JSON list of C-alpha atoms in Angstrom, two decimals:
[
{"chain": "A", "resi": 48, "resn": "UNK", "atom": "CA", "xyz": [175.43, 120.99, 7.49]},
{"chain": "A", "resi": 49, "resn": "UNK", "atom": "CA", "xyz": [177.17, 124.60, 6.87]},
{"chain": "A", "resi": 50, "resn": "UNK", "atom": "CA", "xyz": [174.86, 127.72, 4.04]},
{"chain": "A", "resi": 51, "resn": "UNK", "atom": "CA", "xyz": [178.76, 128.11, 2.68]},
{"chain": "A", "resi": 52, "resn": "UNK", "atom": "CA", "xyz": [178.56, 124.67, 0.51]},
{"chain": "A", "resi": 53, "resn": "UNK", "atom": "CA", "xyz": [176.84, 126.31, -2.22]},
{"chain": "A", "resi": 54, "resn": "UNK", "atom": "CA", "xyz": [176.80, 123.84, -4.51]},
{"chain": "A", "resi": 55, "resn": "UNK", "atom": "CA", "xyz": [176.07, 120.01, -1.88]},
{"chain": "A", "resi": 56, "resn": "UNK", "atom": "CA", "xyz": [175.56, 119.53, 1.47]},
{"chain": "A", "resi": 57, "resn": "UNK", "atom": "CA", "xyz": [174.94, 116.14, 3.04]},
{"chain": "A", "resi": 58, "resn": "UNK", "atom": "CA", "xyz": [172.11, 113.37, 3.07]},
{"chain": "A", "resi": 59, "resn": "UNK", "atom": "CA", "xyz": [171.68, 109.78, 4.45]},
{"chain": "A", "resi": 60, "resn": "UNK", "atom": "CA", "xyz": [169.40, 108.40, 2.50]},
{"chain": "A", "resi": 61, "resn": "UNK", "atom": "CA", "xyz": [170.33, 106.57, -0.85]},
{"chain": "A", "resi": 62, "resn": "UNK", "atom": "CA", "xyz": [167.55, 107.22, -4.18]},
{"chain": "A", "resi": 63, "resn": "UNK", "atom": "CA", "xyz": [165.87, 104.67, -7.00]},
{"chain": "A", "resi": 64, "resn": "UNK", "atom": "CA", "xyz": [168.76, 104.26, -9.01]},
{"chain": "A", "resi": 65, "resn": "UNK", "atom": "CA", "xyz": [167.00, 103.27, -12.32]},
{"chain": "A", "resi": 66, "resn": "UNK", "atom": "CA", "xyz": [167.04, 99.59, -13.02]},
{"chain": "A", "resi": 67, "resn": "UNK", "atom": "CA", "xyz": [168.86, 97.49, -10.21]},
{"chain": "A", "resi": 68, "resn": "UNK", "atom": "CA", "xyz": [168.06, 97.44, -6.45]},
{"chain": "A", "resi": 69, "resn": "UNK", "atom": "CA", "xyz": [165.78, 100.62, -4.69]},
{"chain": "A", "resi": 70, "resn": "UNK", "atom": "CA", "xyz": [166.02, 100.43, -1.13]},
{"chain": "A", "resi": 71, "resn": "UNK", "atom": "CA", "xyz": [164.51, 103.60, 0.06]},
{"chain": "A", "resi": 72, "resn": "UNK", "atom": "CA", "xyz": [163.99, 104.48, 3.49]},
{"chain": "A", "resi": 73, "resn": "UNK", "atom": "CA", "xyz": [164.82, 101.27, 4.50]},
{"chain": "A", "resi": 74, "resn": "UNK", "atom": "CA", "xyz": [163.64, 100.50, 8.58]},
{"chain": "A", "resi": 75, "resn": "UNK", "atom": "CA", "xyz": [166.40, 101.83, 11.04]},
{"chain": "A", "resi": 76, "resn": "UNK", "atom": "CA", "xyz": [167.55, 98.37, 12.73]},
{"chain": "A", "resi": 77, "resn": "UNK", "atom": "CA", "xyz": [166.67, 97.11, 16.13]},
{"chain": "A", "resi": 78, "resn": "UNK", "atom": "CA", "xyz": [169.90, 98.18, 17.71]},
{"chain": "A", "resi": 79, "resn": "UNK", "atom": "CA", "xyz": [170.31, 101.54, 15.22]},
{"chain": "A", "resi": 80, "resn": "UNK", "atom": "CA", "xyz": [170.47, 103.54, 18.41]},
{"chain": "A", "resi": 81, "resn": "UNK", "atom": "CA", "xyz": [172.75, 101.76, 20.13]},
{"chain": "A", "resi": 82, "resn": "UNK", "atom": "CA", "xyz": [175.07, 101.16, 16.98]},
{"chain": "A", "resi": 83, "resn": "UNK", "atom": "CA", "xyz": [175.66, 104.81, 16.29]},
{"chain": "A", "resi": 84, "resn": "UNK", "atom": "CA", "xyz": [179.08, 106.50, 16.19]},
{"chain": "A", "resi": 85, "resn": "UNK", "atom": "CA", "xyz": [179.09, 109.08, 19.23]},
{"chain": "A", "resi": 86, "resn": "UNK", "atom": "CA", "xyz": [181.42, 112.12, 19.03]},
{"chain": "A", "resi": 87, "resn": "UNK", "atom": "CA", "xyz": [183.98, 110.29, 22.19]},
{"chain": "A", "resi": 88, "resn": "UNK", "atom": "CA", "xyz": [184.37, 107.62, 19.25]},
{"chain": "A", "resi": 89, "resn": "UNK", "atom": "CA", "xyz": [185.77, 110.51, 16.34]},
{"chain": "A", "resi": 90, "resn": "UNK", "atom": "CA", "xyz": [189.48, 112.08, 15.90]},
{"chain": "A", "resi": 91, "resn": "UNK", "atom": "CA", "xyz": [189.71, 114.91, 17.77]},
{"chain": "A", "resi": 92, "resn": "UNK", "atom": "CA", "xyz": [187.64, 117.97, 16.81]},
{"chain": "A", "resi": 93, "resn": "UNK", "atom": "CA", "xyz": [184.30, 116.93, 16.07]},
{"chain": "A", "resi": 94, "resn": "UNK", "atom": "CA", "xyz": [181.61, 117.71, 17.61]},
{"chain": "A", "resi": 95, "resn": "UNK", "atom": "CA", "xyz": [177.49, 116.88, 17.10]},
{"chain": "A", "resi": 96, "resn": "UNK", "atom": "CA", "xyz": [175.61, 118.95, 14.16]},
{"chain": "A", "resi": 97, "resn": "UNK", "atom": "CA", "xyz": [172.10, 118.97, 14.14]},
{"chain": "A", "resi": 98, "resn": "UNK", "atom": "CA", "xyz": [170.58, 117.82, 10.56]},
{"chain": "A", "resi": 99, "resn": "UNK", "atom": "CA", "xyz": [170.33, 120.10, 8.11]},
{"chain": "A", "resi": 100, "resn": "UNK", "atom": "CA", "xyz": [166.40, 121.11, 7.49]},
{"chain": "A", "resi": 101, "resn": "UNK", "atom": "CA", "xyz": [166.64, 122.82, 4.66]},
{"chain": "A", "resi": 102, "resn": "UNK", "atom": "CA", "xyz": [168.76, 121.43, 1.90]},
{"chain": "A", "resi": 103, "resn": "UNK", "atom": "CA", "xyz": [171.32, 123.97, -0.11]},
{"chain": "A", "resi": 104, "resn": "UNK", "atom": "CA", "xyz": [170.70, 122.02, -4.03]},
{"chain": "A", "resi": 105, "resn": "UNK", "atom": "CA", "xyz": [167.30, 121.62, -5.20]},
{"chain": "A", "resi": 106, "resn": "UNK", "atom": "CA", "xyz": [166.25, 117.81, -4.96]},
{"chain": "A", "resi": 107, "resn": "UNK", "atom": "CA", "xyz": [164.89, 118.82, -9.07]},
{"chain": "A", "resi": 108, "resn": "UNK", "atom": "CA", "xyz": [167.66, 119.09, -9.87]},
{"chain": "A", "resi": 109, "resn": "UNK", "atom": "CA", "xyz": [168.40, 116.75, -13.07]},
{"chain": "A", "resi": 110, "resn": "UNK", "atom": "CA", "xyz": [171.69, 114.46, -13.36]},
{"chain": "A", "resi": 111, "resn": "UNK", "atom": "CA", "xyz": [173.17, 113.97, -16.58]},
{"chain": "A", "resi": 112, "resn": "UNK", "atom": "CA", "xyz": [173.50, 109.94, -15.95]},
{"chain": "A", "resi": 113, "resn": "UNK", "atom": "CA", "xyz": [170.69, 108.22, -15.05]},
{"chain": "A", "resi": 114, "resn": "UNK", "atom": "CA", "xyz": [170.28, 106.96, -11.18]},
{"chain": "A", "resi": 115, "resn": "UNK", "atom": "CA", "xyz": [173.65, 109.33, -9.82]},
{"chain": "A", "resi": 116, "resn": "UNK", "atom": "CA", "xyz": [171.65, 111.52, -8.35]},
{"chain": "A", "resi": 117, "resn": "UNK", "atom": "CA", "xyz": [170.71, 108.92, -5.58]},
{"chain": "A", "resi": 118, "resn": "UNK", "atom": "CA", "xyz": [175.11, 109.65, -5.43]},
{"chain": "A", "resi": 119, "resn": "UNK", "atom": "CA", "xyz": [174.13, 113.46, -5.21]},
{"chain": "A", "resi": 120, "resn": "UNK", "atom": "CA", "xyz": [171.13, 112.51, -2.64]},
{"chain": "A", "resi": 121, "resn": "UNK", "atom": "CA", "xyz": [173.84, 112.01, 0.22]},
{"chain": "A", "resi": 122, "resn": "UNK", "atom": "CA", "xyz": [175.69, 115.15, 0.19]},
{"chain": "A", "resi": 123, "resn": "UNK", "atom": "CA", "xyz": [172.23, 116.78, 1.28]},
{"chain": "A", "resi": 124, "resn": "UNK", "atom": "CA", "xyz": [170.32, 117.80, 4.50]},
{"chain": "A", "resi": 125, "resn": "UNK", "atom": "CA", "xyz": [168.63, 115.35, 6.42]},
{"chain": "A", "resi": 126, "resn": "UNK", "atom": "CA", "xyz": [169.14, 111.59, 7.21]},
{"chain": "A", "resi": 127, "resn": "UNK", "atom": "CA", "xyz": [167.79, 110.11, 10.32]},
{"chain": "A", "resi": 128, "resn": "UNK", "atom": "CA", "xyz": [171.22, 109.10, 12.00]},
{"chain": "A", "resi": 129, "resn": "UNK", "atom": "CA", "xyz": [173.65, 111.37, 13.38]},
{"chain": "A", "resi": 130, "resn": "UNK", "atom": "CA", "xyz": [175.79, 113.96, 11.97]},
{"chain": "A", "resi": 131, "resn": "UNK", "atom": "CA", "xyz": [178.80, 115.85, 13.21]},
{"chain": "A", "resi": 132, "resn": "UNK", "atom": "CA", "xyz": [181.51, 118.08, 11.83]},
{"chain": "A", "resi": 133, "resn": "UNK", "atom": "CA", "xyz": [185.10, 119.57, 12.68]},
{"chain": "A", "resi": 134, "resn": "UNK", "atom": "CA", "xyz": [184.69, 123.32, 11.99]},
{"chain": "A", "resi": 135, "resn": "UNK", "atom": "CA", "xyz": [182.99, 125.38, 9.26]},
{"chain": "A", "resi": 136, "resn": "UNK", "atom": "CA", "xyz": [184.66, 124.47, 6.09]},
{"chain": "A", "resi": 137, "resn": "UNK", "atom": "CA", "xyz": [184.73, 120.99, 7.17]},
{"chain": "A", "resi": 138, "resn": "UNK", "atom": "CA", "xyz": [185.41, 118.13, 7.73]},
{"chain": "A", "resi": 139, "resn": "UNK", "atom": "CA", "xyz": [181.75, 116.56, 7.85]},
{"chain": "A", "resi": 140, "resn": "UNK", "atom": "CA", "xyz": [180.28, 113.19, 8.22]},
{"chain": "A", "resi": 141, "resn": "UNK", "atom": "CA", "xyz": [176.82, 111.77, 8.96]},
{"chain": "A", "resi": 142, "resn": "UNK", "atom": "CA", "xyz": [176.21, 107.63, 9.83]},
{"chain": "A", "resi": 143, "resn": "UNK", "atom": "CA", "xyz": [173.06, 105.42, 9.15]},
{"chain": "A", "resi": 144, "resn": "UNK", "atom": "CA", "xyz": [172.06, 102.50, 10.77]},
{"chain": "A", "resi": 145, "resn": "UNK", "atom": "CA", "xyz": [169.55, 100.10, 8.92]},
{"chain": "A", "resi": 146, "resn": "UNK", "atom": "CA", "xyz": [168.52, 97.05, 8.06]},
{"chain": "A", "resi": 147, "resn": "UNK", "atom": "CA", "xyz": [169.93, 97.03, 3.58]},
{"chain": "A", "resi": 148, "resn": "UNK", "atom": "CA", "xyz": [170.79, 93.93, 2.82]},
{"chain": "A", "resi": 149, "resn": "UNK", "atom": "CA", "xyz": [170.79, 95.54, -1.00]},
{"chain": "A", "resi": 150, "resn": "UNK", "atom": "CA", "xyz": [172.69, 98.84, -0.16]},
{"chain": "A", "resi": 151, "resn": "UNK", "atom": "CA", "xyz": [176.36, 97.57, -0.65]},
{"chain": "A", "resi": 152, "resn": "UNK", "atom": "CA", "xyz": [175.88, 96.07, -4.26]},
{"chain": "A", "resi": 153, "resn": "UNK", "atom": "CA", "xyz": [173.74, 99.48, -4.57]},
{"chain": "A", "resi": 154, "resn": "UNK", "atom": "CA", "xyz": [177.07, 101.45, -3.96]},
{"chain": "A", "resi": 155, "resn": "UNK", "atom": "CA", "xyz": [178.95, 99.09, -5.99]},
{"chain": "A", "resi": 156, "resn": "UNK", "atom": "CA", "xyz": [176.91, 99.91, -9.50]},
{"chain": "A", "resi": 157, "resn": "UNK", "atom": "CA", "xyz": [176.47, 103.38, -8.84]},
{"chain": "A", "resi": 158, "resn": "UNK", "atom": "CA", "xyz": [180.57, 103.47, -8.39]},
{"chain": "A", "resi": 159, "resn": "UNK", "atom": "CA", "xyz": [180.74, 102.42, -11.90]},
{"chain": "A", "resi": 160, "resn": "UNK", "atom": "CA", "xyz": [177.11, 103.76, -13.35]},
{"chain": "A", "resi": 161, "resn": "UNK", "atom": "CA", "xyz": [178.34, 107.11, -12.34]},
{"chain": "A", "resi": 162, "resn": "UNK", "atom": "CA", "xyz": [182.42, 107.85, -12.74]},
{"chain": "A", "resi": 163, "resn": "UNK", "atom": "CA", "xyz": [181.53, 111.61, -13.96]},
{"chain": "A", "resi": 164, "resn": "UNK", "atom": "CA", "xyz": [178.76, 113.86, -14.04]},
{"chain": "A", "resi": 165, "resn": "UNK", "atom": "CA", "xyz": [176.66, 116.97, -13.19]},
{"chain": "A", "resi": 166, "resn": "UNK", "atom": "CA", "xyz": [173.60, 117.80, -12.17]},
{"chain": "A", "resi": 167, "resn": "UNK", "atom": "CA", "xyz": [171.98, 121.09, -13.28]},
{"chain": "A", "resi": 168, "resn": "UNK", "atom": "CA", "xyz": [169.46, 123.03, -11.11]},
{"chain": "A", "resi": 169, "resn": "UNK", "atom": "CA", "xyz": [166.29, 124.86, -11.46]},
{"chain": "A", "resi": 170, "resn": "UNK", "atom": "CA", "xyz": [168.01, 128.09, -12.31]},
{"chain": "A", "resi": 171, "resn": "UNK", "atom": "CA", "xyz": [170.82, 126.45, -14.33]},
{"chain": "A", "resi": 172, "resn": "UNK", "atom": "CA", "xyz": [173.89, 126.09, -11.74]},
{"chain": "A", "resi": 173, "resn": "UNK", "atom": "CA", "xyz": [176.03, 123.35, -12.28]},
{"chain": "A", "resi": 174, "resn": "UNK", "atom": "CA", "xyz": [177.75, 120.88, -9.73]},
{"chain": "A", "resi": 175, "resn": "UNK", "atom": "CA", "xyz": [180.58, 118.64, -11.56]},
{"chain": "A", "resi": 176, "resn": "UNK", "atom": "CA", "xyz": [180.95, 115.18, -9.53]},
{"chain": "A", "resi": 177, "resn": "UNK", "atom": "CA", "xyz": [183.85, 112.89, -10.13]},
{"chain": "A", "resi": 178, "resn": "UNK", "atom": "CA", "xyz": [183.40, 108.98, -9.01]},
{"chain": "A", "resi": 179, "resn": "UNK", "atom": "CA", "xyz": [186.68, 106.87, -7.72]},
{"chain": "A", "resi": 180, "resn": "UNK", "atom": "CA", "xyz": [187.18, 103.97, -5.93]},
{"chain": "A", "resi": 181, "resn": "UNK", "atom": "CA", "xyz": [188.30, 104.99, -2.62]},
{"chain": "A", "resi": 182, "resn": "UNK", "atom": "CA", "xyz": [191.59, 103.10, -1.78]},
{"chain": "A", "resi": 183, "resn": "UNK", "atom": "CA", "xyz": [189.51, 101.84, 1.45]},
{"chain": "A", "resi": 184, "resn": "UNK", "atom": "CA", "xyz": [190.14, 98.46, 3.23]},
{"chain": "A", "resi": 185, "resn": "UNK", "atom": "CA", "xyz": [187.40, 95.56, 2.56]},
{"chain": "A", "resi": 186, "resn": "UNK", "atom": "CA", "xyz": [185.17, 96.37, 6.68]},
{"chain": "A", "resi": 187, "resn": "UNK", "atom": "CA", "xyz": [182.91, 94.73, 8.13]},
{"chain": "A", "resi": 188, "resn": "UNK", "atom": "CA", "xyz": [181.48, 91.10, 6.53]},
{"chain": "A", "resi": 189, "resn": "UNK", "atom": "CA", "xyz": [181.20, 93.07, 3.69]},
{"chain": "A", "resi": 190, "resn": "UNK", "atom": "CA", "xyz": [181.29, 96.28, 2.57]},
{"chain": "A", "resi": 191, "resn": "UNK", "atom": "CA", "xyz": [181.39, 99.41, -0.30]},
{"chain": "A", "resi": 192, "resn": "UNK", "atom": "CA", "xyz": [183.19, 102.38, -1.05]},
{"chain": "A", "resi": 193, "resn": "UNK", "atom": "CA", "xyz": [183.02, 106.04, -3.21]},
{"chain": "A", "resi": 194, "resn": "UNK", "atom": "CA", "xyz": [185.55, 108.60, -3.42]},
{"chain": "A", "resi": 195, "resn": "UNK", "atom": "CA", "xyz": [183.75, 111.80, -4.20]},
{"chain": "A", "resi": 196, "resn": "UNK", "atom": "CA", "xyz": [184.55, 115.08, -6.06]},
{"chain": "A", "resi": 197, "resn": "UNK", "atom": "CA", "xyz": [182.17, 118.25, -6.71]},
{"chain": "A", "resi": 198, "resn": "UNK", "atom": "CA", "xyz": [182.93, 121.51, -7.68]},
{"chain": "A", "resi": 199, "resn": "UNK", "atom": "CA", "xyz": [181.30, 124.61, -9.93]},
{"chain": "A", "resi": 200, "resn": "UNK", "atom": "CA", "xyz": [180.28, 128.15, -9.28]},
{"chain": "A", "resi": 201, "resn": "UNK", "atom": "CA", "xyz": [182.56, 130.72, -10.59]},
{"chain": "A", "resi": 202, "resn": "UNK", "atom": "CA", "xyz": [184.52, 133.59, -9.13]},
{"chain": "A", "resi": 203, "resn": "UNK", "atom": "CA", "xyz": [183.33, 134.70, -5.28]},
{"chain": "A", "resi": 204, "resn": "UNK", "atom": "CA", "xyz": [180.82, 131.73, -5.50]},
{"chain": "A", "resi": 205, "resn": "UNK", "atom": "CA", "xyz": [182.77, 128.88, -7.01]},
{"chain": "A", "resi": 206, "resn": "UNK", "atom": "CA", "xyz": [183.32, 125.83, -4.91]},
{"chain": "A", "resi": 207, "resn": "UNK", "atom": "CA", "xyz": [185.53, 122.48, -4.32]},
{"chain": "A", "resi": 208, "resn": "UNK", "atom": "CA", "xyz": [184.81, 119.54, -1.70]},
{"chain": "A", "resi": 209, "resn": "UNK", "atom": "CA", "xyz": [185.90, 116.00, -1.86]},
{"chain": "A", "resi": 210, "resn": "UNK", "atom": "CA", "xyz": [185.10, 113.48, 0.75]},
{"chain": "A", "resi": 211, "resn": "UNK", "atom": "CA", "xyz": [184.04, 109.40, 0.97]},
{"chain": "A", "resi": 212, "resn": "UNK", "atom": "CA", "xyz": [180.53, 107.08, 0.33]},
{"chain": "A", "resi": 213, "resn": "UNK", "atom": "CA", "xyz": [181.03, 104.31, 2.90]},
{"chain": "A", "resi": 214, "resn": "UNK", "atom": "CA", "xyz": [178.47, 101.09, 2.96]},
{"chain": "A", "resi": 215, "resn": "UNK", "atom": "CA", "xyz": [179.39, 98.47, 5.44]},
{"chain": "A", "resi": 216, "resn": "UNK", "atom": "CA", "xyz": [177.14, 95.55, 6.40]},
{"chain": "A", "resi": 217, "resn": "UNK", "atom": "CA", "xyz": [178.10, 92.85, 9.67]},
{"chain": "A", "resi": 218, "resn": "UNK", "atom": "CA", "xyz": [176.15, 90.21, 10.11]},
{"chain": "A", "resi": 219, "resn": "UNK", "atom": "CA", "xyz": [172.01, 91.49, 9.04]},
{"chain": "A", "resi": 220, "resn": "UNK", "atom": "CA", "xyz": [173.39, 95.35, 10.11]},
{"chain": "A", "resi": 221, "resn": "UNK", "atom": "CA", "xyz": [173.73, 97.85, 7.21]},
{"chain": "A", "resi": 222, "resn": "UNK", "atom": "CA", "xyz": [176.11, 101.24, 8.01]},
{"chain": "A", "resi": 223, "resn": "UNK", "atom": "CA", "xyz": [176.84, 104.10, 6.17]},
{"chain": "A", "resi": 224, "resn": "UNK", "atom": "CA", "xyz": [179.09, 106.59, 5.98]},
{"chain": "A", "resi": 225, "resn": "UNK", "atom": "CA", "xyz": [179.04, 110.30, 4.53]},
{"chain": "A", "resi": 226, "resn": "UNK", "atom": "CA", "xyz": [182.92, 112.14, 5.50]},
{"chain": "A", "resi": 227, "resn": "UNK", "atom": "CA", "xyz": [183.51, 115.51, 3.35]},
{"chain": "A", "resi": 228, "resn": "UNK", "atom": "CA", "xyz": [185.39, 118.77, 3.23]},
{"chain": "A", "resi": 229, "resn": "UNK", "atom": "CA", "xyz": [186.20, 121.33, 1.60]},
{"chain": "A", "resi": 230, "resn": "UNK", "atom": "CA", "xyz": [188.75, 121.01, -1.02]},
{"chain": "A", "resi": 231, "resn": "UNK", "atom": "CA", "xyz": [188.40, 117.77, 0.95]},
{"chain": "A", "resi": 232, "resn": "UNK", "atom": "CA", "xyz": [188.94, 115.27, 3.80]},
{"chain": "A", "resi": 233, "resn": "UNK", "atom": "CA", "xyz": [191.86, 112.65, 4.51]},
{"chain": "A", "resi": 234, "resn": "UNK", "atom": "CA", "xyz": [191.85, 109.00, 3.39]},
{"chain": "A", "resi": 235, "resn": "UNK", "atom": "CA", "xyz": [193.49, 107.33, 6.93]},
{"chain": "A", "resi": 236, "resn": "UNK", "atom": "CA", "xyz": [190.88, 109.35, 9.68]},
{"chain": "A", "resi": 237, "resn": "UNK", "atom": "CA", "xyz": [187.91, 108.42, 7.10]},
{"chain": "A", "resi": 238, "resn": "UNK", "atom": "CA", "xyz": [189.17, 105.10, 7.15]},
{"chain": "A", "resi": 239, "resn": "UNK", "atom": "CA", "xyz": [190.32, 104.92, 10.87]},
{"chain": "A", "resi": 240, "resn": "UNK", "atom": "CA", "xyz": [186.37, 106.38, 11.73]},
{"chain": "A", "resi": 241, "resn": "UNK", "atom": "CA", "xyz": [185.02, 103.96, 9.38]},
{"chain": "A", "resi": 242, "resn": "UNK", "atom": "CA", "xyz": [187.05, 101.33, 11.48]},
{"chain": "A", "resi": 243, "resn": "UNK", "atom": "CA", "xyz": [185.29, 102.56, 15.15]},
{"chain": "A", "resi": 244, "resn": "UNK", "atom": "CA", "xyz": [181.74, 102.14, 13.28]},
{"chain": "A", "resi": 245, "resn": "UNK", "atom": "CA", "xyz": [182.97, 98.69, 13.18]},
{"chain": "A", "resi": 246, "resn": "UNK", "atom": "CA", "xyz": [183.94, 97.70, 16.23]},
{"chain": "A", "resi": 247, "resn": "UNK", "atom": "CA", "xyz": [180.43, 99.84, 17.57]},
{"chain": "A", "resi": 248, "resn": "UNK", "atom": "CA", "xyz": [178.31, 97.09, 15.31]},
{"chain": "A", "resi": 249, "resn": "UNK", "atom": "CA", "xyz": [179.82, 94.00, 16.28]},
{"chain": "A", "resi": 250, "resn": "UNK", "atom": "CA", "xyz": [179.71, 95.22, 20.16]},
{"chain": "A", "resi": 251, "resn": "UNK", "atom": "CA", "xyz": [176.52, 93.59, 22.05]},
{"chain": "A", "resi": 252, "resn": "UNK", "atom": "CA", "xyz": [173.64, 95.49, 22.53]}
]
């Protein structure tokens, strides 16, 4: 997203997570393009943001709890869907639509396993991450949602950000949303965006 988020940027690929299901890189659904959010579906202030080609956080970093790198990966650059931003410090939003029947269960498992962990980059820099229940209502046919907060650095390089990761299934289509900013984003706005995404998935394609 922006280069001044020193610890984490945005991603939309769910990585392998230990002994649980490992739905890595699911194929986009046939109707993915028409089902994706557009600027006009969002609250005021968002503009389209191109993918970040060079993520700030090395994918060679190590996490203190096995498998929890999958959640950090959600906040790194990449993804095959759409991305939006509402300012230099956020909020940032990314959405990916695919056919992945296991994605909701995977997020539930990670939300339990990864309540608190540390990500350490090859240079020794650390990002502390906490994961809690998002407090969002059930959406679509099935959904899971967590709230993530991350912080690290010191002095002028200190940073804190927070946001939400949601996976919603509507029929055979899965929608993944990441919504975050510095220091955090509004939960009610996250729910508004998620409901807009579900409405779009339910439209005939």
